[in-house]
């Protein structure tokens, strides 16, 4: 009996010793960690050789002329459609032989009709898209072969292919009927929403990479701001009584935390906005009129943990990036308890999230650099398309079979563009 | 308040209309018109009241429900008003409606394929009952911030920090407490190991010892048995000697670390201590020279603006490829003849060409017989005379490493400010016994009297009477605060009677 007691004590001592070593090891932790989402460790996959894309040659009135009319389209957050076209034109996945192509791309810039303020008007976009599809279906046989099931389109507007900036109207319109079988690459993503189709690929909004690079500060600057946010809380112009904009979530943030010293929130937009984000631990990314915003991209680039306040949102490349491990999701109904939620996260979890954010492949996946670099958002889109291959046999329609209704939709959409 | 005022106006309007409609009974159409007007007014007033209570213009809602074609995805009404009304309304109303948030959900018609739990339309703005920071959570957040910053320092800060050996020459004088406390507080916050060698001219004294004992740092307090002379030149020379003596102590004790010179009247930034960890053998930083400006210096500045920078800098100068190319030294020409000679002259105090405080060295340079000591360091024991700057310790000035992004960052500031040599100051800056009153408080504009204190305290205070003062000497400090005009006379008489009794 006595010997067993000594053995037990010996084991305890050994265990204690081992436990002491563990934290010592953690103290000298790695600065980054590998990221793998539900689709596996796919952030660094190379799409070259895994798919072939054929780019339709549309007349320049669908793309180049529109861009010439308003070059502001190159800098706003919907510029992904333009840069994707340019990338695909010179990419090794492009093929000039449509017979061997797996995917077909139609370069039509639907989000380039800008108001004087710079906001895109979506009223002509359905007609433009329809006219483009009519063109490709009459000039090439590939659309009618599958009714668009192996075609993909970039629709980076507020509510994707619903082509409206107001949510009620967008839901009313629904996705353009002609795009029902195509794959949509869009920034909007919300579960169980009309405007998010099954099988769509969510991409981040465009943020200018050079501008963010020039505002980087040394990494050893200590992070001293707990929560950071700059933006509107009430949209007085469009929603004077409050409660409509952001489903009341932004207003709730303001009302509950405007006198809290941990929350650096305000509507003023300072010149040191990017530098301040790099000095913050948490950056709020609440919804606005649409659930997505470029704040997510900025937070990831600057290493600030994104706090996502948008119910049921689908974040970019959700199958490749495990966003629950990187950001903090807060339900809109829990906004009044935001400070309790954030302060009760254990420090090890926070440090792990920062390590994941520090991973260079994570930052690269959010950007659209020119010229394209390996692992950037263009390549993630191609990876996503490659993961959907090979096409199911059922996408190929029998000759004479028709699924799409060409006359569906509001009457105004049927007018030629 | 808003509620009641508007209420009043509506009531008055209603009563006016009633009054006006009274005598018009005879004219039928006029009466008809007025009753319609009355009805409209009543309806309007009612709608306004309801809007006030609900907190938004519900007429919009009514129109929408009546006339909209697609009422599919919208629902009515929110529970709570917009922000400003929420503030004016009672907090209790907010509290009562807060837990009822779930009643917002109405069943959606089949426009959407599957049921989304997110509903489009107007939502309430959720405000919790007490929307203010909770101190426990603030503390937790600070702990999180500390942990994050510690991790940052581990990853991006200095790896393997070395001990810093600080050499400070000092002596007892009026401003010693001021200067030495400043340096001491800077050193207390340095996150690295520290050894502080304090050399005191005139021997070890109790004042200095008690000052530096408060720091909690590892100190070596050494006395130097020469008194500090009165002229700046002599003082600089003696300080150099003291520093050399300190370097000899470093050699004897074989202290390992980085030697830096912190003069007691200098100001150091914390980045300095991070930057000097990068030194390999012998480094130099840029020192900002703060000369106490006098009228002469200002007029000079106005004349030669471009040539003399506002604050002169001493330190290494680099060429385009960030290699040491030369030195910025202090230009004494503008101050020729107008600088302080003795310590208590009220003129500009000039630094030497290159100050000791701008240099740091690896303590292994000073050890006897070091294995990989470079050859360009002179042996300290050989040096006896006045070494003007640490450059006198080395044979080849080009081996100096420029620190602080090649001298572009100013990490410390040099200043010499001293009081008159014959100025008196209380020992250890503690006033004991308390001072005599020089100005009677009756004449100074004190604010109105605070409430009276119990009687016994008042009778103890003697204020004006000098005899009283002697008797109650220890309590005069309190009496300074008890300067109420109306009470003074009373206490005066009371105190004087009391002491008359005593006497």
Short mmCIF file of N, CA, C and O in Angstrom, two decimals, chain A residues 275-354:
data_model
loop_
_atom_site.label_atom_id
_atom_site.label_comp_id
_atom_site.label_asym_id
_atom_site.label_seq_id
_atom_site.Cartn_x
_atom_site.Cartn_y
_atom_site.Cartn_z
N UNK A 275 -4.70 53.63 -39.10
CA UNK A 275 -3.74 53.46 -38.02
C UNK A 275 -4.46 53.13 -36.72
O UNK A 275 -3.99 52.31 -35.92
N UNK A 276 -5.62 53.73 -36.49
CA UNK A 276 -6.37 53.44 -35.27
C UNK A 276 -6.85 52.01 -35.24
O UNK A 276 -6.88 51.38 -34.19
N UNK A 277 -7.22 51.49 -36.42
CA UNK A 277 -7.68 50.09 -36.44
C UNK A 277 -6.54 49.17 -36.04
O UNK A 277 -6.78 48.11 -35.46
N UNK A 278 -5.32 49.56 -36.36
CA UNK A 278 -4.20 48.69 -36.00
C UNK A 278 -3.86 48.79 -34.53
O UNK A 278 -3.04 48.03 -34.04
N UNK A 279 -4.45 49.75 -33.82
CA UNK A 279 -4.20 49.87 -32.40
C UNK A 279 -5.39 49.37 -31.60
O UNK A 279 -5.47 49.62 -30.42
N UNK A 280 -6.31 48.67 -32.26
CA UNK A 280 -7.51 48.21 -31.56
C UNK A 280 -7.51 46.69 -31.51
O UNK A 280 -6.99 46.03 -32.40
N UNK A 281 -8.14 46.15 -30.46
CA UNK A 281 -8.25 44.71 -30.34
C UNK A 281 -9.48 44.20 -31.09
O UNK A 281 -9.42 43.23 -31.82
N UNK A 282 -10.63 44.88 -30.91
CA UNK A 282 -11.87 44.48 -31.59
C UNK A 282 -12.33 45.60 -32.50
O UNK A 282 -12.28 46.76 -32.11
N UNK A 283 -12.81 45.27 -33.70
CA UNK A 283 -13.40 46.26 -34.59
C UNK A 283 -14.83 45.82 -34.88
O UNK A 283 -15.04 44.69 -35.32
N UNK A 284 -15.78 46.72 -34.65
CA UNK A 284 -17.17 46.35 -34.90
C UNK A 284 -17.46 46.34 -36.39
O UNK A 284 -17.05 47.27 -37.10
N UNK A 285 -18.14 45.33 -36.87
CA UNK A 285 -18.58 45.28 -38.27
C UNK A 285 -20.08 45.05 -38.28
O UNK A 285 -20.54 43.95 -38.62
N UNK A 286 -20.89 46.05 -37.91
CA UNK A 286 -22.32 45.84 -37.90
C UNK A 286 -22.88 46.00 -39.31
O UNK A 286 -22.25 46.59 -40.19
N UNK A 287 -24.12 45.50 -39.50
CA UNK A 287 -24.75 45.67 -40.80
C UNK A 287 -25.16 47.12 -40.98
O UNK A 287 -25.26 47.88 -40.03
N UNK A 288 -25.38 47.50 -42.25
CA UNK A 288 -25.89 48.83 -42.53
C UNK A 288 -27.21 48.64 -43.25
O UNK A 288 -28.09 47.96 -42.75
N UNK A 289 -27.35 49.22 -44.46
CA UNK A 289 -28.54 48.91 -45.25
C UNK A 289 -28.43 47.49 -45.81
O UNK A 289 -29.43 46.84 -46.07
N UNK A 290 -27.21 47.01 -46.00
CA UNK A 290 -26.97 45.62 -46.42
C UNK A 290 -26.08 44.98 -45.35
O UNK A 290 -25.35 45.69 -44.67
N UNK A 291 -26.12 43.67 -45.20
CA UNK A 291 -25.34 43.09 -44.10
C UNK A 291 -23.83 43.15 -44.26
O UNK A 291 -23.11 43.10 -43.28
N UNK A 292 -23.31 43.28 -45.49
CA UNK A 292 -21.86 43.22 -45.66
C UNK A 292 -21.29 44.62 -45.69
O UNK A 292 -21.98 45.59 -45.98
N UNK A 293 -19.98 44.73 -45.42
CA UNK A 293 -19.33 46.04 -45.51
C UNK A 293 -17.82 45.84 -45.66
O UNK A 293 -17.29 44.80 -45.28
N UNK A 294 -17.11 46.83 -46.22
CA UNK A 294 -15.64 46.70 -46.36
C UNK A 294 -14.93 46.69 -45.03
O UNK A 294 -13.73 46.42 -44.98
N UNK A 295 -15.64 46.96 -43.93
CA UNK A 295 -14.97 46.96 -42.62
C UNK A 295 -14.37 45.61 -42.30
O UNK A 295 -13.34 45.53 -41.63
N UNK A 296 -15.02 44.56 -42.78
CA UNK A 296 -14.50 43.22 -42.49
C UNK A 296 -13.12 43.06 -43.12
O UNK A 296 -12.19 42.57 -42.48
N UNK A 297 -13.00 43.51 -44.37
CA UNK A 297 -11.70 43.40 -45.05
C UNK A 297 -10.65 44.21 -44.31
O UNK A 297 -9.54 43.76 -44.06
N UNK A 298 -11.03 45.46 -43.95
CA UNK A 298 -10.07 46.31 -43.25
C UNK A 298 -9.65 45.70 -41.92
O UNK A 298 -8.48 45.71 -41.55
N UNK A 299 -10.61 45.14 -41.19
CA UNK A 299 -10.27 44.55 -39.89
C UNK A 299 -9.30 43.39 -40.08
O UNK A 299 -8.33 43.26 -39.32
N UNK A 300 -9.53 42.56 -41.08
CA UNK A 300 -8.65 41.40 -41.29
C UNK A 300 -7.25 41.87 -41.67
O UNK A 300 -6.25 41.37 -41.17
N UNK A 301 -7.16 42.86 -42.55
CA UNK A 301 -5.84 43.33 -42.98
C UNK A 301 -5.08 43.92 -41.81
O UNK A 301 -3.87 43.74 -41.69
N UNK A 302 -5.78 44.63 -40.92
CA UNK A 302 -5.07 45.31 -39.85
C UNK A 302 -5.01 44.52 -38.56
O UNK A 302 -4.63 45.03 -37.53
N UNK A 303 -5.42 43.26 -38.61
CA UNK A 303 -5.22 42.40 -37.46
C UNK A 303 -6.17 42.67 -36.30
O UNK A 303 -5.88 42.30 -35.17
N UNK A 304 -7.29 43.31 -36.59
CA UNK A 304 -8.23 43.66 -35.52
C UNK A 304 -9.35 42.63 -35.58
O UNK A 304 -9.87 42.36 -36.64
N UNK A 305 -9.72 42.04 -34.44
CA UNK A 305 -10.70 40.96 -34.48
C UNK A 305 -12.07 41.52 -34.87
O UNK A 305 -12.60 42.40 -34.19
N UNK A 306 -12.69 41.04 -35.97
CA UNK A 306 -13.99 41.61 -36.37
C UNK A 306 -15.12 41.09 -35.48
O UNK A 306 -15.19 39.90 -35.18
N UNK A 307 -15.96 42.01 -35.03
CA UNK A 307 -17.15 41.66 -34.24
C UNK A 307 -18.33 41.82 -35.19
O UNK A 307 -18.69 42.93 -35.54
N UNK A 308 -18.90 40.70 -35.63
CA UNK A 308 -19.89 40.74 -36.71
C UNK A 308 -21.28 40.77 -36.11
O UNK A 308 -21.69 39.82 -35.44
N UNK A 309 -21.98 41.88 -36.35
CA UNK A 309 -23.33 42.04 -35.82
C UNK A 309 -24.27 42.06 -37.01
O UNK A 309 -24.58 43.12 -37.55
N UNK A 310 -24.67 40.89 -37.48
CA UNK A 310 -25.61 40.81 -38.61
C UNK A 310 -26.16 39.39 -38.57
O UNK A 310 -25.41 38.44 -38.77
N UNK A 311 -27.44 39.29 -38.28
CA UNK A 311 -28.01 37.96 -38.12
C UNK A 311 -27.95 37.19 -39.41
O UNK A 311 -28.28 37.71 -40.48
N UNK A 312 -27.54 35.92 -39.33
CA UNK A 312 -27.57 34.99 -40.46
C UNK A 312 -26.69 35.41 -41.63
O UNK A 312 -26.97 35.02 -42.76
N UNK A 313 -25.67 36.19 -41.39
CA UNK A 313 -24.86 36.65 -42.51
C UNK A 313 -23.95 35.51 -42.98
O UNK A 313 -23.54 34.66 -42.18
N UNK A 314 -23.66 35.50 -44.27
CA UNK A 314 -22.72 34.54 -44.83
C UNK A 314 -21.49 35.35 -45.23
O UNK A 314 -21.57 36.23 -46.07
N UNK A 315 -20.35 35.03 -44.62
CA UNK A 315 -19.14 35.82 -44.84
C UNK A 315 -18.36 35.28 -46.03
O UNK A 315 -18.60 34.14 -46.46
N UNK A 316 -17.44 36.07 -46.58
CA UNK A 316 -16.74 35.66 -47.80
C UNK A 316 -16.02 34.32 -47.65
O UNK A 316 -15.43 34.04 -46.62
N UNK A 317 -16.08 33.52 -48.72
CA UNK A 317 -15.38 32.24 -48.80
C UNK A 317 -15.65 31.41 -47.54
O UNK A 317 -14.74 30.90 -46.89
N UNK A 318 -16.93 31.27 -47.21
CA UNK A 318 -17.28 30.68 -45.93
C UNK A 318 -16.86 29.22 -45.83
O UNK A 318 -16.73 28.70 -44.74
N UNK A 319 -16.65 28.57 -46.97
CA UNK A 319 -16.24 27.17 -46.85
C UNK A 319 -14.73 27.05 -46.72
O UNK A 319 -14.22 26.03 -46.27
N UNK A 320 -13.99 28.05 -47.10
CA UNK A 320 -12.53 27.98 -47.00
C UNK A 320 -12.02 28.62 -45.72
O UNK A 320 -10.94 28.29 -45.25
N UNK A 321 -12.77 29.56 -45.16
CA UNK A 321 -12.30 30.29 -43.99
C UNK A 321 -13.25 30.05 -42.84
O UNK A 321 -14.44 30.32 -42.95
N UNK A 322 -12.75 29.53 -41.71
CA UNK A 322 -13.63 29.26 -40.56
C UNK A 322 -13.85 30.54 -39.77
O UNK A 322 -13.18 30.81 -38.77
N UNK A 323 -14.86 31.33 -40.17
CA UNK A 323 -15.03 32.64 -39.58
C UNK A 323 -15.39 32.60 -38.10
O UNK A 323 -15.08 33.53 -37.37
N UNK A 324 -16.01 31.52 -37.61
CA UNK A 324 -16.37 31.50 -36.18
C UNK A 324 -15.13 31.48 -35.33
O UNK A 324 -15.14 31.93 -34.19
N UNK A 325 -14.03 30.94 -35.89
CA UNK A 325 -12.81 30.88 -35.09
C UNK A 325 -12.00 32.16 -35.20
O UNK A 325 -11.09 32.39 -34.41
N UNK A 326 -12.32 32.99 -36.19
CA UNK A 326 -11.52 34.17 -36.42
C UNK A 326 -12.20 35.41 -35.87
O UNK A 326 -11.57 36.27 -35.27
N UNK A 327 -13.53 35.51 -36.12
CA UNK A 327 -14.25 36.68 -35.64
C UNK A 327 -15.17 36.31 -34.50
O UNK A 327 -15.23 35.17 -34.06
N UNK A 328 -15.89 37.32 -34.01
CA UNK A 328 -16.86 37.11 -32.94
C UNK A 328 -18.23 37.42 -33.52
O UNK A 328 -18.44 38.50 -34.05
N UNK A 329 -19.15 36.46 -33.45
CA UNK A 329 -20.51 36.71 -33.93
C UNK A 329 -21.37 37.15 -32.75
O UNK A 329 -21.36 36.52 -31.70
N UNK A 330 -22.10 38.24 -32.94
CA UNK A 330 -23.00 38.72 -31.90
C UNK A 330 -24.38 38.87 -32.53
O UNK A 330 -24.51 39.51 -33.57
N UNK A 331 -25.39 38.26 -31.94
CA UNK A 331 -26.74 38.43 -32.46
C UNK A 331 -27.19 39.86 -32.26
O UNK A 331 -26.79 40.51 -31.30
N UNK A 332 -28.06 40.31 -33.14
CA UNK A 332 -28.53 41.69 -33.01
C UNK A 332 -29.29 41.89 -31.70
O UNK A 332 -29.27 42.97 -31.13
N UNK A 333 -29.93 40.84 -31.21
CA UNK A 333 -30.68 41.03 -29.97
C UNK A 333 -29.74 41.10 -28.77
O UNK A 333 -30.15 41.53 -27.70
N UNK A 334 -28.49 40.68 -28.93
CA UNK A 334 -27.55 40.71 -27.81
C UNK A 334 -26.70 41.96 -27.80
O UNK A 334 -25.76 42.05 -27.01
N UNK A 335 -27.00 42.91 -28.66
CA UNK A 335 -26.14 44.10 -28.73
C UNK A 335 -26.07 44.85 -27.41
O UNK A 335 -25.00 45.32 -27.04
N UNK A 336 -27.18 44.98 -26.64
CA UNK A 336 -27.01 45.70 -25.37
C UNK A 336 -26.03 45.04 -24.42
O UNK A 336 -25.50 45.68 -23.52
N UNK A 337 -25.75 43.76 -24.60
CA UNK A 337 -24.79 43.09 -23.72
C UNK A 337 -23.45 42.91 -24.38
O UNK A 337 -22.66 42.05 -23.99
N UNK A 338 -23.15 43.74 -25.36
CA UNK A 338 -21.92 43.56 -26.13
C UNK A 338 -20.69 43.64 -25.24
O UNK A 338 -19.74 42.87 -25.41
N UNK A 339 -20.69 44.56 -24.25
CA UNK A 339 -19.49 44.68 -23.43
C UNK A 339 -19.29 43.42 -22.58
O UNK A 339 -18.16 42.95 -22.43
N UNK A 340 -20.39 42.86 -22.07
CA UNK A 340 -20.24 41.63 -21.29
C UNK A 340 -19.72 40.50 -22.17
O UNK A 340 -18.84 39.74 -21.76
N UNK A 341 -20.26 40.43 -23.40
CA UNK A 341 -19.84 39.34 -24.29
C UNK A 341 -18.36 39.45 -24.59
O UNK A 341 -17.60 38.48 -24.53
N UNK A 342 -17.91 40.68 -24.92
CA UNK A 342 -16.52 40.81 -25.33
C UNK A 342 -15.56 40.65 -24.18
O UNK A 342 -14.46 40.11 -24.34
N UNK A 343 -15.93 41.11 -22.98
CA UNK A 343 -14.97 40.98 -21.88
C UNK A 343 -14.95 39.58 -21.32
O UNK A 343 -14.03 39.24 -20.58
N UNK A 344 -15.95 38.76 -21.65
CA UNK A 344 -15.92 37.41 -21.09
C UNK A 344 -15.25 36.42 -22.02
O UNK A 344 -15.24 35.24 -21.74
N UNK A 345 -14.69 36.89 -23.13
CA UNK A 345 -13.93 35.98 -23.99
C UNK A 345 -12.59 35.72 -23.31
O UNK A 345 -11.89 36.67 -22.96
N UNK A 346 -12.20 34.47 -23.13
CA UNK A 346 -10.92 34.22 -22.45
C UNK A 346 -9.74 34.72 -23.27
O UNK A 346 -9.77 34.68 -24.50
N UNK A 347 -8.68 35.20 -22.60
CA UNK A 347 -7.55 35.78 -23.34
C UNK A 347 -6.89 34.79 -24.31
O UNK A 347 -6.40 35.20 -25.36
N UNK A 348 -6.91 33.48 -23.99
CA UNK A 348 -6.25 32.55 -24.91
C UNK A 348 -7.00 32.52 -26.24
O UNK A 348 -6.39 32.40 -27.31
N UNK A 349 -8.33 32.62 -26.16
CA UNK A 349 -9.13 32.61 -27.39
C UNK A 349 -8.81 33.85 -28.21
O UNK A 349 -8.67 33.79 -29.44
N UNK A 350 -8.69 34.99 -27.53
CA UNK A 350 -8.38 36.24 -28.23
C UNK A 350 -7.03 36.14 -28.90
O UNK A 350 -6.84 36.54 -30.06
N UNK A 351 -6.04 35.59 -28.19
CA UNK A 351 -4.71 35.49 -28.78
C UNK A 351 -4.73 34.54 -29.96
O UNK A 351 -4.04 34.76 -30.96
N UNK A 352 -5.53 33.49 -29.87
CA UNK A 352 -5.60 32.55 -31.00
C UNK A 352 -6.21 33.23 -32.22
O UNK A 352 -5.74 33.05 -33.34
N UNK A 353 -7.27 34.02 -31.99
CA UNK A 353 -7.88 34.72 -33.11
C UNK A 353 -6.88 35.68 -33.75
O UNK A 353 -6.81 35.82 -34.97
N UNK A 354 -6.06 36.33 -32.92
CA UNK A 354 -5.09 37.25 -33.49
C UNK A 354 -4.04 36.48 -34.28
O UNK A 354 -3.54 36.96 -35.30
#
